[in-house]
XYZ file of C-alpha atoms in Angstrom:
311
model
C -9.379 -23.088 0.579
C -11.165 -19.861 -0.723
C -13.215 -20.073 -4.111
C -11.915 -19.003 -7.148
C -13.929 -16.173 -9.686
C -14.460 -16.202 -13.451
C -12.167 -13.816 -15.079
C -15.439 -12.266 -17.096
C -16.991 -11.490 -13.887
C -14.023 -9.719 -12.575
C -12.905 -7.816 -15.666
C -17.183 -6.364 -16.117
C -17.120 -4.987 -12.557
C -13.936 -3.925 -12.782
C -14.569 -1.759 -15.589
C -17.544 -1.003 -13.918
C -18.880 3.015 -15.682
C -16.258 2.559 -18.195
C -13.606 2.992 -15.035
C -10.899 0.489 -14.685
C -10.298 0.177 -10.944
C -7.211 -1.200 -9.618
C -5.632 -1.641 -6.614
C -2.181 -1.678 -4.593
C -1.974 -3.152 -1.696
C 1.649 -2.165 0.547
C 3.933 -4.688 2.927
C 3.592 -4.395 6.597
C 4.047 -7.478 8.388
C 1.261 -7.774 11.016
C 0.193 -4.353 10.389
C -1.401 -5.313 7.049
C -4.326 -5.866 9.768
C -4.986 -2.232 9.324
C -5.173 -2.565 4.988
C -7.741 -5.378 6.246
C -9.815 -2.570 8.101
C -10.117 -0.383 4.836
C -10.805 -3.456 2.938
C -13.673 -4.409 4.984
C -15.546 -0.908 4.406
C -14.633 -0.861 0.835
C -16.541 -4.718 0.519
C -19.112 -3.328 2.453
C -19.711 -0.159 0.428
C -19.764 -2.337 -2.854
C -21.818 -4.936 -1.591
C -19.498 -8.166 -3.278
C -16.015 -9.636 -2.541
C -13.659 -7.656 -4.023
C -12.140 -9.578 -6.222
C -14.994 -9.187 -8.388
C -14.280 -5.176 -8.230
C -11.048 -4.648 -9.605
C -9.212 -5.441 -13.053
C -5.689 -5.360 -11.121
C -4.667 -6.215 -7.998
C -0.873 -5.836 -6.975
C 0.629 -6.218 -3.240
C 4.040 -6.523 -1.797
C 4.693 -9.026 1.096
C 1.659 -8.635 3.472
C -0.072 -7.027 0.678
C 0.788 -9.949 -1.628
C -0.903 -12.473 0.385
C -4.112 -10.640 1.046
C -3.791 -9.792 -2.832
C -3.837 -13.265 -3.234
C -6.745 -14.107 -1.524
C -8.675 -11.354 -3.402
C -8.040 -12.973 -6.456
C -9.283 -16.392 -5.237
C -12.211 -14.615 -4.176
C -12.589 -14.339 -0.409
C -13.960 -12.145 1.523
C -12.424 -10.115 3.709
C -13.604 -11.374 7.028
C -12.618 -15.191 5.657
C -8.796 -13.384 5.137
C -8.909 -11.495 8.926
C -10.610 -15.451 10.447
C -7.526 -17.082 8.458
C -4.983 -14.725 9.847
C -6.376 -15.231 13.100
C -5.986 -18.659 13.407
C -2.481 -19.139 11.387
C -0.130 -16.060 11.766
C 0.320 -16.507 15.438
C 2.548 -19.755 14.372
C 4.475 -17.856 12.246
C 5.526 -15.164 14.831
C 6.228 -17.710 17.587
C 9.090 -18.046 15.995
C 12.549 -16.696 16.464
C 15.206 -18.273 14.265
C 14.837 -17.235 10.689
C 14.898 -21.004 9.546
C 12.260 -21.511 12.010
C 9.769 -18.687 10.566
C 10.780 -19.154 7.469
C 9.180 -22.695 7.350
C 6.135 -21.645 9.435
C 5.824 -19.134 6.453
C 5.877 -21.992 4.152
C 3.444 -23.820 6.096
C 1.082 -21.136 6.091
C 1.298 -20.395 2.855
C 0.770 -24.097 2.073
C -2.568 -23.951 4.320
C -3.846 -20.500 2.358
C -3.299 -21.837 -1.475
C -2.475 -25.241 -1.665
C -1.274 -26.148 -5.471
C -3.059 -23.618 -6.873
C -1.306 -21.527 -9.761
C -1.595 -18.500 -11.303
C -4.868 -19.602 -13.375
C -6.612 -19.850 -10.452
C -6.998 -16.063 -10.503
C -10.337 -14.421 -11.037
C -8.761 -11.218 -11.808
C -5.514 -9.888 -12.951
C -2.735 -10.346 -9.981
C 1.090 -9.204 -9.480
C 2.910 -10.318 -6.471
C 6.149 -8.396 -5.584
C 9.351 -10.077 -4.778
C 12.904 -9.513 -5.100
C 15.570 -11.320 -6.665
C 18.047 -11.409 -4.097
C 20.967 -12.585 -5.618
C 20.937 -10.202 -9.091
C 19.557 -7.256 -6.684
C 16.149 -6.508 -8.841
C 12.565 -6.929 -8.689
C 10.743 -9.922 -10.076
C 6.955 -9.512 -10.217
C 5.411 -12.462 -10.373
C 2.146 -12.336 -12.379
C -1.147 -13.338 -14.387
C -1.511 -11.931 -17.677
C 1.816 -13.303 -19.280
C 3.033 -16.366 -21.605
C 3.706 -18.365 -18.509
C 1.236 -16.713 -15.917
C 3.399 -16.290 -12.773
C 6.593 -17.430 -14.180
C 5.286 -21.091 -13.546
C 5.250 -20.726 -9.848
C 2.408 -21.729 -7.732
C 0.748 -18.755 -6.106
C 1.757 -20.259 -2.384
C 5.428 -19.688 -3.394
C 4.742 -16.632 -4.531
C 3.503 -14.965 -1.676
C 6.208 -17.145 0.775
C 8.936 -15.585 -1.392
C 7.217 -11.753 -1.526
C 7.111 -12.404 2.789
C 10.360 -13.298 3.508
C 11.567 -10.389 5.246
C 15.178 -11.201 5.510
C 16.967 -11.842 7.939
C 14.243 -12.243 9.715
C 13.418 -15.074 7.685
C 15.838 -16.988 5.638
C 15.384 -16.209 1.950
C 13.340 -18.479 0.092
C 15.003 -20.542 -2.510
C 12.779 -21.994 -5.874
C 13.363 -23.038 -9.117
C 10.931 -21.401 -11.831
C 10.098 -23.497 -15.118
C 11.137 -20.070 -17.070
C 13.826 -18.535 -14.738
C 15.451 -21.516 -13.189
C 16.864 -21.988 -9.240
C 16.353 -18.620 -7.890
C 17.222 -16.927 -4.183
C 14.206 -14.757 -3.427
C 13.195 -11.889 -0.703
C 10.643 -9.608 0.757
C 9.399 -7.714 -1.849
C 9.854 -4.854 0.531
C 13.061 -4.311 -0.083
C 11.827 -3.261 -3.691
C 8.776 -2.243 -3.710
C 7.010 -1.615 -0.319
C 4.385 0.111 -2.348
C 3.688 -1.653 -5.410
C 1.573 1.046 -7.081
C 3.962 2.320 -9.487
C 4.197 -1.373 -11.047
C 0.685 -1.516 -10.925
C -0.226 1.431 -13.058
C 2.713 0.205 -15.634
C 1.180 -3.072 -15.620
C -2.224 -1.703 -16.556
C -0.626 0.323 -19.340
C 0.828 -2.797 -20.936
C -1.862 -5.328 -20.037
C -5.213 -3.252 -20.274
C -4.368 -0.953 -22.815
C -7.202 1.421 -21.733
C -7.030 5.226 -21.553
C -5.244 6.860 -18.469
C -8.647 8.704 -17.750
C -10.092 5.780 -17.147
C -7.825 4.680 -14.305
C -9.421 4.466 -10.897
C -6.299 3.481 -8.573
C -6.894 2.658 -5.028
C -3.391 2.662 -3.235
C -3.594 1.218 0.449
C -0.787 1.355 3.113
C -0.164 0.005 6.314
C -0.397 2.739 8.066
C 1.994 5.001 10.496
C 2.307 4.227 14.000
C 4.692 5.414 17.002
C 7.833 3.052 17.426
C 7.501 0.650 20.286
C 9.574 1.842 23.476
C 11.489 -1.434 23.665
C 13.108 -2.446 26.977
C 15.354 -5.394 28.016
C 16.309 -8.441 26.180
C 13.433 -7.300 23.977
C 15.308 -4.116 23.187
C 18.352 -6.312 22.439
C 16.764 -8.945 19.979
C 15.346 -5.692 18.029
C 18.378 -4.237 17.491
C 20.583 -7.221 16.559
C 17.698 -8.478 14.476
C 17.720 -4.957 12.710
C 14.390 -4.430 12.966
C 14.268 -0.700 13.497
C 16.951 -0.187 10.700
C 14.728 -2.403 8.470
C 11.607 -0.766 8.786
C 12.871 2.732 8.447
C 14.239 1.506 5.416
C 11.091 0.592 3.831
C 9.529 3.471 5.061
C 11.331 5.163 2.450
C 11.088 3.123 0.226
C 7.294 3.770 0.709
C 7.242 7.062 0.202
C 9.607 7.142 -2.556
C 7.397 5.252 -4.924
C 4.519 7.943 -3.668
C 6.964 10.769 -5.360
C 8.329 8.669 -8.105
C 4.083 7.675 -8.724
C 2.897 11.666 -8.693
C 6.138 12.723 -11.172
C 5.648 9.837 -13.584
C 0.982 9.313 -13.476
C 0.088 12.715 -12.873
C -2.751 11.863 -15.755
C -3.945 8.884 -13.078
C -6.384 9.381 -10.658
C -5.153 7.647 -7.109
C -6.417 8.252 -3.654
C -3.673 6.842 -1.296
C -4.751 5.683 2.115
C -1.741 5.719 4.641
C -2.948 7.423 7.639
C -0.991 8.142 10.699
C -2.306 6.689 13.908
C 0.882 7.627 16.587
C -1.077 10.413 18.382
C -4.030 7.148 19.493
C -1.695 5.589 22.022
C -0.681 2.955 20.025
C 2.980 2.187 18.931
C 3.624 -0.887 16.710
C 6.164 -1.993 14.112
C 5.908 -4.764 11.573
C 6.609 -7.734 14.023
C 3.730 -6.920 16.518
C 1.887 -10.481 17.632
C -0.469 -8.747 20.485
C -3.828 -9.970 19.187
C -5.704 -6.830 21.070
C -2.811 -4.403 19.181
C -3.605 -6.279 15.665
C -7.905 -5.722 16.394
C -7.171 -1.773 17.308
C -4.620 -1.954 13.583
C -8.225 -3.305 12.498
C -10.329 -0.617 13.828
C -7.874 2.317 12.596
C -8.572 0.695 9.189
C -11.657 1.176 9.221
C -11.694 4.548 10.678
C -9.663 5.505 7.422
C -11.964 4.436 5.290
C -14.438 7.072 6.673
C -11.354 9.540 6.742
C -11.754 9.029 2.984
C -14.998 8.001 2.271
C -16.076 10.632 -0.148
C -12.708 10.228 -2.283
C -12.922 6.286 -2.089
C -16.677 6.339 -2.868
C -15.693 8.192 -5.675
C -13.291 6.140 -6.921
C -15.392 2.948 -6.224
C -18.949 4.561 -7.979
């Protein structure tokens, strides 16, 4: 569906000043729709897709798939106009054998057969090898670009926030039959793989680093009530999302200790005190167009550091 960018284009703009840019895009669920926000201003402020601005672009789950698109070239209102008219199939579900194959569907619709060489910059996509409990990253750049898999696979298998969804199962040319899960569960916040992926594949000095790190922002926890309150608890979803919460910020710590010599602005704002209270699962379109707006408002929040970073 979206157009694909030569790689020279990419890699010249994203070493645009002799800066390498890259850029790390969190899990979220539905409130990725606030990473779109930021995303918008930063498109507008460079005046071109994004794709064509960065060397490296990494996500996790959420972050994965609009990673994904990046790197195929889209803009960012063709991502939020996608989203729109495909997500809401994915949370009518309830069983996770149900979403699970609306996920697959939807990923279908995004990529198609596309594989990793249909990149126009450098990509990593975050999942985790459920069975041998470790990360797989899932990327351009090596011997078999993306360990063979097609890029719609890739993002299913970073998305499958078990149980919510049912793990997804594929066989890799290089790594055989394979149970994968939710990136999440590894690396909500990709960032730290991103700057050791730019150390082995760009080979450029740390100085030169320009690392925009995007999260999905912080909202109040939904008051649940009723059978609603019921299907969130035996569904874990509370306990899961605290859980990558720290996660989150545990790759923040472990990214200061180990790149102090990298320059990162990190964008994860917290929005509780606006009235609006939201986890991961939210499917209220007007809810997901205010996660939009406090996007957006973040960007300006930052705008001088981001600018910065962005030249």
């Amino acid at each position: 569906m979206f157009r694909s960018g030569p790689q020279d284009i990419a890699r010249r703009a994203g070493e645009a000043n002799g800066h390498c840019r890259v850029l790390s895009l969190d899990g979220g669920g539905t409130k990725g729709y606030q990473t779109l926000g930021v995303l918008k201003e930063m498109e507008t402020a460079l005046g071109a897709p994004l794709g064509q601005n960065f060397r490296l672009i990494y996500g996790t789950s959420t972050g994965a798939c609009t990673a994904a698109f990046l790197g195929l070239g889209a803009e960012v209102d063709e991502i939020v106009a996608f989203y729109r008219r495909h997500i809401p199939a994915v949370l009518r579900e309830t069983m996770p054998h149900a979403k699970a194959a609306a996920l697959k569907a939807f990923c279908r619709k995004a990529f198609g057969k596309k594989d990793f060489s249909a990149f126009g910059t450098g990509i990593g996509i975050v999942a985790t090898d459920w069975r041998r409990e470790r990360p797989l990253i899932l990327k351009t750049g090596s011997a078999l670009p993306g360990e063979g898999c097609t890029i719609a696979r890739a993002v299913r298998a970073s998305c499958s926030a078990y149980p919510l969804f049912s793990a997804c199962r594929i066989r890799l040319p290089s790594l055989g039959s394979l149970e994968l899960a939710d990136g999440s569960y590894c690396a909500n916040n990709p960032v730290v793989f991103a700057i050791a992926e730019a150390d082995e594949a760009l080979r450029q000095p740390r100085s030169s680093r320009r690392v925009i790190s995007i999260g999905a922002g912080t909202y109040s926890i939904p008051a649940y009530q009723g059978m609603s309150r019921l299907i969130h608890l035996f569904k874990g979803v509370g306990l899961l999302q605290k859980t990558l919460g720290i996660n989150t910020e545990t790759a923040e710590q472990l990214r200061r200790a180990s790149f102090p010599d990298v320059a990162v602005t990190r964008i994860d704002d917290y929005f509780g005190g606006h009235g609006l209270a939201v986890d991961f699962t939210e499917a209220d379109e007007l809810k997901l167009a205010q996660l939009y707006q406090c996007g957006r408002r973040s960007f300006f929040r930052h705008e001088n550091d981001l600018r910065s970073m962005l030249d």
